[in-house]
Coordinates of C-alpha atoms and ligand atoms in Angstrom, one line a residue:
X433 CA -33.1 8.2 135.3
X434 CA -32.4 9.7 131.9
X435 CA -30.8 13.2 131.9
X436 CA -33.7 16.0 131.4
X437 CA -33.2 17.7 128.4
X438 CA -34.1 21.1 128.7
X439 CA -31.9 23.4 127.3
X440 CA -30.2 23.6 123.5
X441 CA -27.1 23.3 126.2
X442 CA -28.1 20.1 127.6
X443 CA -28.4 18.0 124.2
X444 CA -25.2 15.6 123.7
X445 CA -24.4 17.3 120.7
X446 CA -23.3 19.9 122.5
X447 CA -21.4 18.4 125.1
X448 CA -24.5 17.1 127.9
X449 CA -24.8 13.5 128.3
X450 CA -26.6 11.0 126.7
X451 CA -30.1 10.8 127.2
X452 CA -29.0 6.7 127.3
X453 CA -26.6 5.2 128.1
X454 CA -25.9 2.3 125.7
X455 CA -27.5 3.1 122.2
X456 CA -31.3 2.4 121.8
X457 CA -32.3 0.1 118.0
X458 CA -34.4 0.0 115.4
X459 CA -34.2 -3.6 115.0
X460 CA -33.3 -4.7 118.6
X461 CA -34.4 -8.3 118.3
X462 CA -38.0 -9.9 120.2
X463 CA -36.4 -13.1 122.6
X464 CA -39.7 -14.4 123.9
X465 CA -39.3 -17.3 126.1
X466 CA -35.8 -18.1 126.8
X467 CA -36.6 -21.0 128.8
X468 CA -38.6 -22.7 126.2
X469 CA -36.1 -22.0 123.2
X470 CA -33.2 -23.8 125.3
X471 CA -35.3 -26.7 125.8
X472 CA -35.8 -26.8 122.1
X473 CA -31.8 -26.2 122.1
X474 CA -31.3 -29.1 124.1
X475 CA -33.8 -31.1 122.2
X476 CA -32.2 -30.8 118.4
X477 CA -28.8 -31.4 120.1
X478 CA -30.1 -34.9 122.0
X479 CA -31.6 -35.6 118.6
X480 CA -28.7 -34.9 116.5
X481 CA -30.8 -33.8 113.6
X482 CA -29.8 -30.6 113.1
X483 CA -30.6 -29.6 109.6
X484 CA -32.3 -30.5 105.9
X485 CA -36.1 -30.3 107.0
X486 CA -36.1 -31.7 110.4
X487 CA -38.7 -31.7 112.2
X488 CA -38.3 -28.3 113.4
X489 CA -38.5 -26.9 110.5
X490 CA -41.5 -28.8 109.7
X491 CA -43.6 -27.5 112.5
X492 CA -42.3 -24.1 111.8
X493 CA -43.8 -24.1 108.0
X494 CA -47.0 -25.9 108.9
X495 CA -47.3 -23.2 111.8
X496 CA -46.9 -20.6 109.6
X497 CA -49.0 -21.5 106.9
X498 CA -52.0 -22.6 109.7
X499 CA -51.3 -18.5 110.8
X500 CA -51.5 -17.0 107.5
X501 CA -54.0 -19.5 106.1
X502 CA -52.4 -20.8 103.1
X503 CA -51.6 -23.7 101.5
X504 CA -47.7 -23.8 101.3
X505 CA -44.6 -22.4 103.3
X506 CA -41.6 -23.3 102.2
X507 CA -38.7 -22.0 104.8
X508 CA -35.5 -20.4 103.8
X509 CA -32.4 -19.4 105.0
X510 CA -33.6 -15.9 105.0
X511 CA -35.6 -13.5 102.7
X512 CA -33.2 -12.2 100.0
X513 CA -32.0 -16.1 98.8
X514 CA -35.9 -17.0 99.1
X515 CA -37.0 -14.1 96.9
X516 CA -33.7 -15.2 94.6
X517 CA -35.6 -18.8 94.8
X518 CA -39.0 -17.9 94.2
X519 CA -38.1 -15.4 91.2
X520 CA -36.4 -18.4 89.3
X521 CA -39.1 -20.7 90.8
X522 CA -41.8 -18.3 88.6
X523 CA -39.6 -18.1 85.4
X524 CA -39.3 -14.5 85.9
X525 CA -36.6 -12.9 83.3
X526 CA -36.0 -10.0 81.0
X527 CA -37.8 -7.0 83.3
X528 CA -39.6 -7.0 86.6
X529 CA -41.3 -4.2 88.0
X530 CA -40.8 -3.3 91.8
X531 CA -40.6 -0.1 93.8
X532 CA -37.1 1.7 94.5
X533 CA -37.9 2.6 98.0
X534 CA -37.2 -0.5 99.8
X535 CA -34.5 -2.5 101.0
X536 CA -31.8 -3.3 98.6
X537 CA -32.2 -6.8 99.0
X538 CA -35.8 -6.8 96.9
X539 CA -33.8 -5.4 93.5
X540 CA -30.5 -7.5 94.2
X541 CA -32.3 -10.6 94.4
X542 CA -33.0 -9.5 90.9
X543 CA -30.2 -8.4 89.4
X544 CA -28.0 -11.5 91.1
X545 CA -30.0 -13.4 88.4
X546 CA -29.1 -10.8 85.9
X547 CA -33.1 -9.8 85.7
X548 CA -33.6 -6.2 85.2
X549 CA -35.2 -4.2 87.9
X550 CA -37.4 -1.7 86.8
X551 CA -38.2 0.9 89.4
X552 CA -41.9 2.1 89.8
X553 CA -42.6 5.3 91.9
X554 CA -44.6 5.2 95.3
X555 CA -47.7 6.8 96.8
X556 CA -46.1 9.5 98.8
X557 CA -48.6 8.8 101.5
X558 CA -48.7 5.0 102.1
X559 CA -44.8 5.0 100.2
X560 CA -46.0 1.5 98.3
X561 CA -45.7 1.4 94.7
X562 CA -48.2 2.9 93.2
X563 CA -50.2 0.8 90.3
X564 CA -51.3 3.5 88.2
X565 CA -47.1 4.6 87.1
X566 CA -46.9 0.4 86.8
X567 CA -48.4 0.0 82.9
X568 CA -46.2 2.6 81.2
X569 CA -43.5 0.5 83.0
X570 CA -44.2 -3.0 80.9
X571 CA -41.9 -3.8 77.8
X572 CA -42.1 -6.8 75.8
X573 CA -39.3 -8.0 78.3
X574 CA -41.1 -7.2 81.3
X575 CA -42.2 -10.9 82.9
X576 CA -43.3 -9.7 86.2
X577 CA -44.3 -7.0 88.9
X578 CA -42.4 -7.2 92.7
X579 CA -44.7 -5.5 95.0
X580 CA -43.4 -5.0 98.7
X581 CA -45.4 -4.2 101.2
X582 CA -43.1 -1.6 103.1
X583 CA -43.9 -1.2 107.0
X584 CA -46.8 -4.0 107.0
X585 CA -49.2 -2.3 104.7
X586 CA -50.1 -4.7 101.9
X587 CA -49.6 -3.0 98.3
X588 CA -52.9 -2.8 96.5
X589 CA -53.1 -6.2 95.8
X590 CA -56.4 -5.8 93.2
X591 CA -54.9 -3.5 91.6
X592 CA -52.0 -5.3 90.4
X593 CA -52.8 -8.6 90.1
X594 CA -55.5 -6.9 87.8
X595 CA -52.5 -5.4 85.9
X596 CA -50.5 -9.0 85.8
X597 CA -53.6 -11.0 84.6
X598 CA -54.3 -8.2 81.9
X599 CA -50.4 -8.7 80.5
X600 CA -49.4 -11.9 81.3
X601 CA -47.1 -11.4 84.2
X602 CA -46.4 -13.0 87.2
X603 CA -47.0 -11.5 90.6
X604 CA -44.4 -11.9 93.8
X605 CA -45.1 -9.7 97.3
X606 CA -41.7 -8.8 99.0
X607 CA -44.1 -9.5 102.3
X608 CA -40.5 -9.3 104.8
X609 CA -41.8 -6.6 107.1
X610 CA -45.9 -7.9 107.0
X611 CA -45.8 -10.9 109.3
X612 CA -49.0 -11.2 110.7
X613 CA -50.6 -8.3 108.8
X614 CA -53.9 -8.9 107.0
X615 CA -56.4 -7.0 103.5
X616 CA -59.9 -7.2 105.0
X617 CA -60.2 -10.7 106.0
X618 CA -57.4 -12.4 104.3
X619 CA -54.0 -12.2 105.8
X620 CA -50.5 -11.4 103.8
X621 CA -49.1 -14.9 102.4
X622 CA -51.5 -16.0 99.9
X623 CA -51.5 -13.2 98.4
X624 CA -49.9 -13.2 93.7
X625 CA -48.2 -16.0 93.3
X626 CA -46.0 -15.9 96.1
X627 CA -44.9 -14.3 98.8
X628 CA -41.7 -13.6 100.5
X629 CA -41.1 -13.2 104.5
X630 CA -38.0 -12.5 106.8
X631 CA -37.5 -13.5 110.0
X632 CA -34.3 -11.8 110.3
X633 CA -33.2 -10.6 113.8
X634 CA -34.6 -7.4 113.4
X635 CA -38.3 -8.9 113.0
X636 CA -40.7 -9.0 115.1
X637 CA -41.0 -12.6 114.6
X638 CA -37.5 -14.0 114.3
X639 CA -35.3 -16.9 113.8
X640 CA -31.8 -15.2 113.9
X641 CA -31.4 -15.7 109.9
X642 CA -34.8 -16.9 108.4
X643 CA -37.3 -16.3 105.8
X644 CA -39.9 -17.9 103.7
X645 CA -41.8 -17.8 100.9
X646 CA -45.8 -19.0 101.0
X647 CA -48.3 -19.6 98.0
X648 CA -51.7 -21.4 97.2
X649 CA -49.8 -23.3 94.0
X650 CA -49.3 -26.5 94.7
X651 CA -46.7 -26.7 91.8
X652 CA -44.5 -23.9 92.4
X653 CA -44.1 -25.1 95.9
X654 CA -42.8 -28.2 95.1
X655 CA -40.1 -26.7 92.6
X656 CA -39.5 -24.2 95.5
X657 CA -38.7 -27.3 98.0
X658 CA -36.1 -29.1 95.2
X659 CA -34.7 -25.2 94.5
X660 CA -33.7 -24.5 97.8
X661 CA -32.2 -28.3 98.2
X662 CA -30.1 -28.2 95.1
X663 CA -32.8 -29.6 93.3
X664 CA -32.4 -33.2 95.1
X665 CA -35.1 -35.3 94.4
X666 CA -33.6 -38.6 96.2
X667 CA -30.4 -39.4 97.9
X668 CA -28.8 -39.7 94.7
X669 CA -30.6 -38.3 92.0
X670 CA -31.1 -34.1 90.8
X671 CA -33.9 -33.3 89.2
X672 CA -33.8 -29.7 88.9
X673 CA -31.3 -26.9 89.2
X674 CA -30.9 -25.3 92.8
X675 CA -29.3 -23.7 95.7
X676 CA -28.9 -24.0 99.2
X677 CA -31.9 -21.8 100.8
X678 CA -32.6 -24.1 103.9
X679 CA -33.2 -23.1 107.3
X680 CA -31.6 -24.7 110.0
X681 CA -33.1 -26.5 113.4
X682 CA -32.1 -24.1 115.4
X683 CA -33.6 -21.2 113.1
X684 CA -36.6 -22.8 113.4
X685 CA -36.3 -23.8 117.1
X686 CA -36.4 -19.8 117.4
X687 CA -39.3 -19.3 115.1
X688 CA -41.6 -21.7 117.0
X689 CA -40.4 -19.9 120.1
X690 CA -40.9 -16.5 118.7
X691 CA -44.5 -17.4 117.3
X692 CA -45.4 -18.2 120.7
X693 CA -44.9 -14.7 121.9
X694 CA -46.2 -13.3 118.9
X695 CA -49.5 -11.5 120.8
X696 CA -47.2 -10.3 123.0
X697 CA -45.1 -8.7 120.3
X698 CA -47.5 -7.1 118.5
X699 CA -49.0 -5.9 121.9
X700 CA -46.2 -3.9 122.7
X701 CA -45.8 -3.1 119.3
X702 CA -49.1 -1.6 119.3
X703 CA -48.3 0.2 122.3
X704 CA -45.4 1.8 121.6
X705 CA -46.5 3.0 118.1
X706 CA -49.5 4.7 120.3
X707 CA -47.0 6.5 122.7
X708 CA -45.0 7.5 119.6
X709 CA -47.9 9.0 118.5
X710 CA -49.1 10.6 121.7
X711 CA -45.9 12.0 122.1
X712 CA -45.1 13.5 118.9
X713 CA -48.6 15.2 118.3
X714 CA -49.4 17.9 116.9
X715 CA -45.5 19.1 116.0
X716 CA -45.4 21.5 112.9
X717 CA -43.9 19.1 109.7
X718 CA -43.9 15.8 111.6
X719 CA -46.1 12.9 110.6
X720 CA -45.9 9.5 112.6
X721 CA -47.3 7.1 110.0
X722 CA -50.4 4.9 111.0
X723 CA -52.0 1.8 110.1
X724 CA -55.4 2.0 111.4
X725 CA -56.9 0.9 108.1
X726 CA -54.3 -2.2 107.9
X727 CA -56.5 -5.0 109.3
X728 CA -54.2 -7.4 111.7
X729 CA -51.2 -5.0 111.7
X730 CA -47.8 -6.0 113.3
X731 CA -46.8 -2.1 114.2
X732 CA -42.7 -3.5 114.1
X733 CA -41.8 0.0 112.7
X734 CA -42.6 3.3 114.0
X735 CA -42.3 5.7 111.1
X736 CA -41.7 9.5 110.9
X737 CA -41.8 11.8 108.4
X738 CA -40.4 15.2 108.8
X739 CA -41.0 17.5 106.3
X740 CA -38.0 19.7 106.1
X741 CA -39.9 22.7 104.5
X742 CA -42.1 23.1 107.6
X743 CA -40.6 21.5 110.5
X744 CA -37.9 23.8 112.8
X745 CA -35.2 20.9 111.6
X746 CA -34.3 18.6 108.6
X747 CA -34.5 14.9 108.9
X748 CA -30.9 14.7 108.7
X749 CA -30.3 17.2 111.9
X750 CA -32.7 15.8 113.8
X751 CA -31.3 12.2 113.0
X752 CA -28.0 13.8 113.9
X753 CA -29.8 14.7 117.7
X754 CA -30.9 11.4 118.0
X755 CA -27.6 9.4 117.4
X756 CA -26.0 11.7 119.6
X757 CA -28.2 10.7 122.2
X758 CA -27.6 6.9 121.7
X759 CA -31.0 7.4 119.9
X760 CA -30.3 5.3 116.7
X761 CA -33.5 6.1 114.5
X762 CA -32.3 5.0 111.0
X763 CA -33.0 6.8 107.5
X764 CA -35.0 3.6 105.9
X765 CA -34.9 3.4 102.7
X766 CA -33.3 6.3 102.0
X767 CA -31.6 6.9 99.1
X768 CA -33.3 4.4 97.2
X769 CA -32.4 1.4 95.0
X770 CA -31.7 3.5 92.3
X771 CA -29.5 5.9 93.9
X772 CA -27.4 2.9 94.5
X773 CA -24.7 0.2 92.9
X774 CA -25.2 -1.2 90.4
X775 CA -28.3 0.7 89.5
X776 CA -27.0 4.2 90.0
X777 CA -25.2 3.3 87.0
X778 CA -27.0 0.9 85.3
X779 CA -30.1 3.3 84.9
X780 CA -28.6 7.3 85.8
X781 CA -32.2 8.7 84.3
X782 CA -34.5 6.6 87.1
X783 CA -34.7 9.6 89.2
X784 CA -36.8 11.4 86.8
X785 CA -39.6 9.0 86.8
X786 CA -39.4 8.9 90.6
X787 CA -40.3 12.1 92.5
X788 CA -42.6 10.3 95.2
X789 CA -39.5 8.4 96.2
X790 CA -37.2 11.2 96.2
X791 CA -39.8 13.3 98.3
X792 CA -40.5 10.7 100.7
X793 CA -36.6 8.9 100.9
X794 CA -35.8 12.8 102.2
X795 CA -38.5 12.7 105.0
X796 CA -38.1 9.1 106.6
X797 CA -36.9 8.6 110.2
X798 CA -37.4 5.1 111.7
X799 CA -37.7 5.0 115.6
X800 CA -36.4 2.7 118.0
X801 CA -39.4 0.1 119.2
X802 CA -39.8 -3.5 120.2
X803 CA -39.8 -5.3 123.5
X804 CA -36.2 -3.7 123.8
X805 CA -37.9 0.0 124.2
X806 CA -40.2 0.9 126.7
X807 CA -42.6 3.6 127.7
X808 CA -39.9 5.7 129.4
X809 CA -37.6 5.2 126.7
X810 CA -40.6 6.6 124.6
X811 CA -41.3 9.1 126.8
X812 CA -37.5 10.1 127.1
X813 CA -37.4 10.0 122.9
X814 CA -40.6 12.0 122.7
X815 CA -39.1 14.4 124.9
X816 CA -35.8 14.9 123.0
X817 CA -37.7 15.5 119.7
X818 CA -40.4 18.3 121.1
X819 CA -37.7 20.1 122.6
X820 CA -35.1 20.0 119.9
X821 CA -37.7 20.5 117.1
X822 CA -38.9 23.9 119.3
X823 CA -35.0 24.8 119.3
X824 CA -34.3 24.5 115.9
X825 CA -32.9 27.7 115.0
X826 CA -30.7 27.8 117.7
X827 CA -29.4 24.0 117.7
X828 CA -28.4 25.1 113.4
X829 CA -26.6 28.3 114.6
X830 CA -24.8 26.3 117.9
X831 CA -24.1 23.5 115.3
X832 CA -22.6 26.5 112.5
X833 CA -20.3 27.8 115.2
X834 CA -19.3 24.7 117.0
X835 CA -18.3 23.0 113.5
X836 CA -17.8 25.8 110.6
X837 CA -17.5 23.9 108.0
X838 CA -18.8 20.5 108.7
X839 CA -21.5 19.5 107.0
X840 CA -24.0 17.5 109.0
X841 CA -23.8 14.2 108.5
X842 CA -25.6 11.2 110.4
X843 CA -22.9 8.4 111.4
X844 CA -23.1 5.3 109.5
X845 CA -21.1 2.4 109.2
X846 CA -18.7 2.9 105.8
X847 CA -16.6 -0.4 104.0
X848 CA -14.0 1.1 101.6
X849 CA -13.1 -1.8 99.3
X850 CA -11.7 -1.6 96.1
X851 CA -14.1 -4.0 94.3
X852 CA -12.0 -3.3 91.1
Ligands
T4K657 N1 -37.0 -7.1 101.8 C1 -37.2 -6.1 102.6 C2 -38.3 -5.1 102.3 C3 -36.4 -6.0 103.8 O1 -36.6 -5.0 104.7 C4 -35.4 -7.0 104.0 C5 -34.6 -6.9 105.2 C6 -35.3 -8.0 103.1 C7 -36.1 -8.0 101.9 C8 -34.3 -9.1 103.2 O2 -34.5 -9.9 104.4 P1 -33.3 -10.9 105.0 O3 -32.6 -11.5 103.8 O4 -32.5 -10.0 105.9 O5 -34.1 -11.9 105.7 C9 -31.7 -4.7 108.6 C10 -31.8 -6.2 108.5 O6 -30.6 -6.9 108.4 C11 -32.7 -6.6 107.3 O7 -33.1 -7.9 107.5 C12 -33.9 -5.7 107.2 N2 -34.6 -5.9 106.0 C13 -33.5 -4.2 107.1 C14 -34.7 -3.3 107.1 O8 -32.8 -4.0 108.4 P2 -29.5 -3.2 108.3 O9 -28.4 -3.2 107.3 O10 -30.2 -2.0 108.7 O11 -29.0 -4.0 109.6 P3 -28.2 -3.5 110.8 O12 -27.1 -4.5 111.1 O13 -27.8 -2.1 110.7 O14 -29.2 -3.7 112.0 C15 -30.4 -2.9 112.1 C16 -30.5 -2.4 113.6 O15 -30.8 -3.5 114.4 C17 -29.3 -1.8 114.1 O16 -29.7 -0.5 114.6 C18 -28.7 -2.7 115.1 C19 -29.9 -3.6 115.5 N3 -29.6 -5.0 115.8 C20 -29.3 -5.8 114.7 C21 -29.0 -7.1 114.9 C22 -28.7 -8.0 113.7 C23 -29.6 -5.5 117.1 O17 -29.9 -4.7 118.0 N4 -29.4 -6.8 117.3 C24 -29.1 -7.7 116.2 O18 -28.9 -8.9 116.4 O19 -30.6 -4.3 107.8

């Protein structure tokens, strides 16, 4: 049984004990069926085949592409080299136009190929970049638009490709968290040119380390398959410049396994997401984001906004509650790209175009969900919000006497290297 939190007294931060006892994740990986993925194991080990497009792999990306109903899946090692892949796969160079509130990895894979990100503002509601800031954007440099489509929501898709066919550009969908998720009737991964998908640990679907990148162009996926095996077009003969962007058996031995389970996933996705919401109704300045009108959505992040202006804490405090706890909701994407290196410095004015991000990178909470939460756990969460959200006045003034002069910070991991 979790500890009842009651009182201001009996929060961790102030010396009760953790609602859990070993910390709850945002990212805590889906296993599905272990027996099944050791067989698999057993299998590529028997084999001795255990890389460079077995036949894993190849039941992985014609599984995937039967899923998402498009022509072509081309896996990689994980999402940020296949983005790197498909943005030199499409020629893109000069300028590409993406949103700054997302996951670093969608501007580095950029700049690592010395393209310029340019950084678009976001709908403060659905927080994807919005396509009426992208025009003013475009330069005689500009060769391309990066949309993501942040939480599972697809970007407006007409909108932009409208945009790229209008000026020439090409059209790439960071699609890493939209596994699964569908516009109307069509499903994320034939969507622009290309799109890009993770299948990191933290996924819903995973494959440890994986991604891949889908597309109807028969052309582009065939450059895509010699880029990410340094351009080898027989045993001894290169054809093309490349990398190494392949997934291994094993990878894919997880994906297969994971695809299995993926009804399940979503299922307790789904349900979780509904408790979230259950829970945290109707609290002044909170809003748990939904995705009713997404069709086919994967619900793999449970999103929270708290608007420090009218609820009874600040994102940050109430983050700083939660890790105490062993609660570790995490401040995605905050601060944005562009308030980080290189492009902090590369482009110092990008905050002035970019109030939507700013608003919404200062409200953001992700909550712990997947198969490694359940609905105590939710209940238990719920439960620590209400009551500290209701306490807010007093949890500021115990936190002011108990630590003067500290600001409040929530813990994070920090590397000091001297990259001088
Ligand atoms: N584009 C977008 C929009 C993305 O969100 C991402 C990745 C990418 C591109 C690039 O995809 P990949 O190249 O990774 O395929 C995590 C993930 O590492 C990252 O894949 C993901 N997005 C991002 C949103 O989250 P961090 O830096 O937050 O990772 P970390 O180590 O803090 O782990 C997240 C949480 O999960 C922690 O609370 C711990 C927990 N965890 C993690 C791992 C690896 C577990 O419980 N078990 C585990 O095995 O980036």
């Amino acid at each position: 049984m979790s500890p009842l939190k009651e009182r201001v007294e009996d929060l961790a931060l102030f010396g009760g004990p953790p609602a859990f006892p070993s910390q709850k994740h945002v990212g805590s990986p889906n296993i599905g069926d272990r027996r099944r993925l050791l067989q698999r194991m057993e299998d590529i080990l028997d084999r001795r085949w255990l890389t460079n497009g077995g036949p894993y792999v190849q039941e992985f990306e014609t599984r995937v592409a039967g899923l998402l109903g498009v022509k072509h899946c081309v896996a990689m090692c994980n999402a940020t080299v296949g983005l790197e892949i498909a943005i030199r796969a499409l020629g893109m160079t000069g300028e590409v136009i993406l949103p700054s509130f997302t996951f670093v990895a969608t501007a580095h894979a950029l700049q690592w190929q010395r393209i310029r990100p340019v950084f678009c503002d976001v709908d403060p509601l659905t927080h994807l970049i919005d396509p009426a800031k992208i025009e003013a954007l475009i330069t005689p440099e500009t060769t391309g638009i990066l949309g993501v489509h942040l939480w599972g929501r697809p970007c407006d898709t007409q909108a932009i490709e409208a945009i790229a066919r209008r000026r020439g550009l090409k059209v790439l969908y960071d699609a890493a968290h939209a596994f699964g998720c569908g516009r109307g009737a069509r499903k994320v991964g034939g969507f622009g040119d290309a799109e890009a998908f993770s299948f990191h640990a933290t996924k819903f679907v995973n494959t440890f380390e994986g991604g891949a990148i889908t597309t109807n162009d028969d052309d582009l996926a065939a450059r895509l398959r010699l880029m990410k095996n340094f351009g080898f077009v027989g045993y001894d003969d290169v054809g093309y410049i490349g990398t190494n962007g392949k997934m291994t058996e094993i990878a894919a031995a997880m994906g297969l396994t994971s695809l299995e389970s993926l009804s399940q996933f979503v299922a307790v996705n789904r349900r979780n997401h509904r408790l979230y919401r259950e829970s945290l109704a109707g609290l002044p300045g909170i809003r748990l984001l939904d995705f009713d009108d997404v069709a086919d959505h994967n619900f793999q992040y449970v999103v929270l906004e708290v608007d420090g202006g009218k609820a009874a804490l600040h994102r940050d405090e109430l983050a700083q509650v939660l890790w105490s706890e062993n609660i570790v909701a995490r401040r995605y994407f905050f601060p944005g790209c562009h308030r980080m290196e290189p492009y902090r410095s590369l482009d110092p004015g990008a905050a002035e175009r970019l109030p939507a991000t700013t608003e919404v990178a200062a409200r953001v909470l992700s909550l712990p969900t997947n198969t490694g939460v359940d609905p105590h756990d939710i209940e238990v969460i719920g439960r620590v919000v209400r009551m500290a959200l209701s306490q807010g006045e007093r949890i500021r003034r115990r936190l002011a006497e108990t630590t003067p002069k500290t600001p409040i910070v929530v813990p994070h991991r920090k590397i000091e290297v001297d990259l001088a």
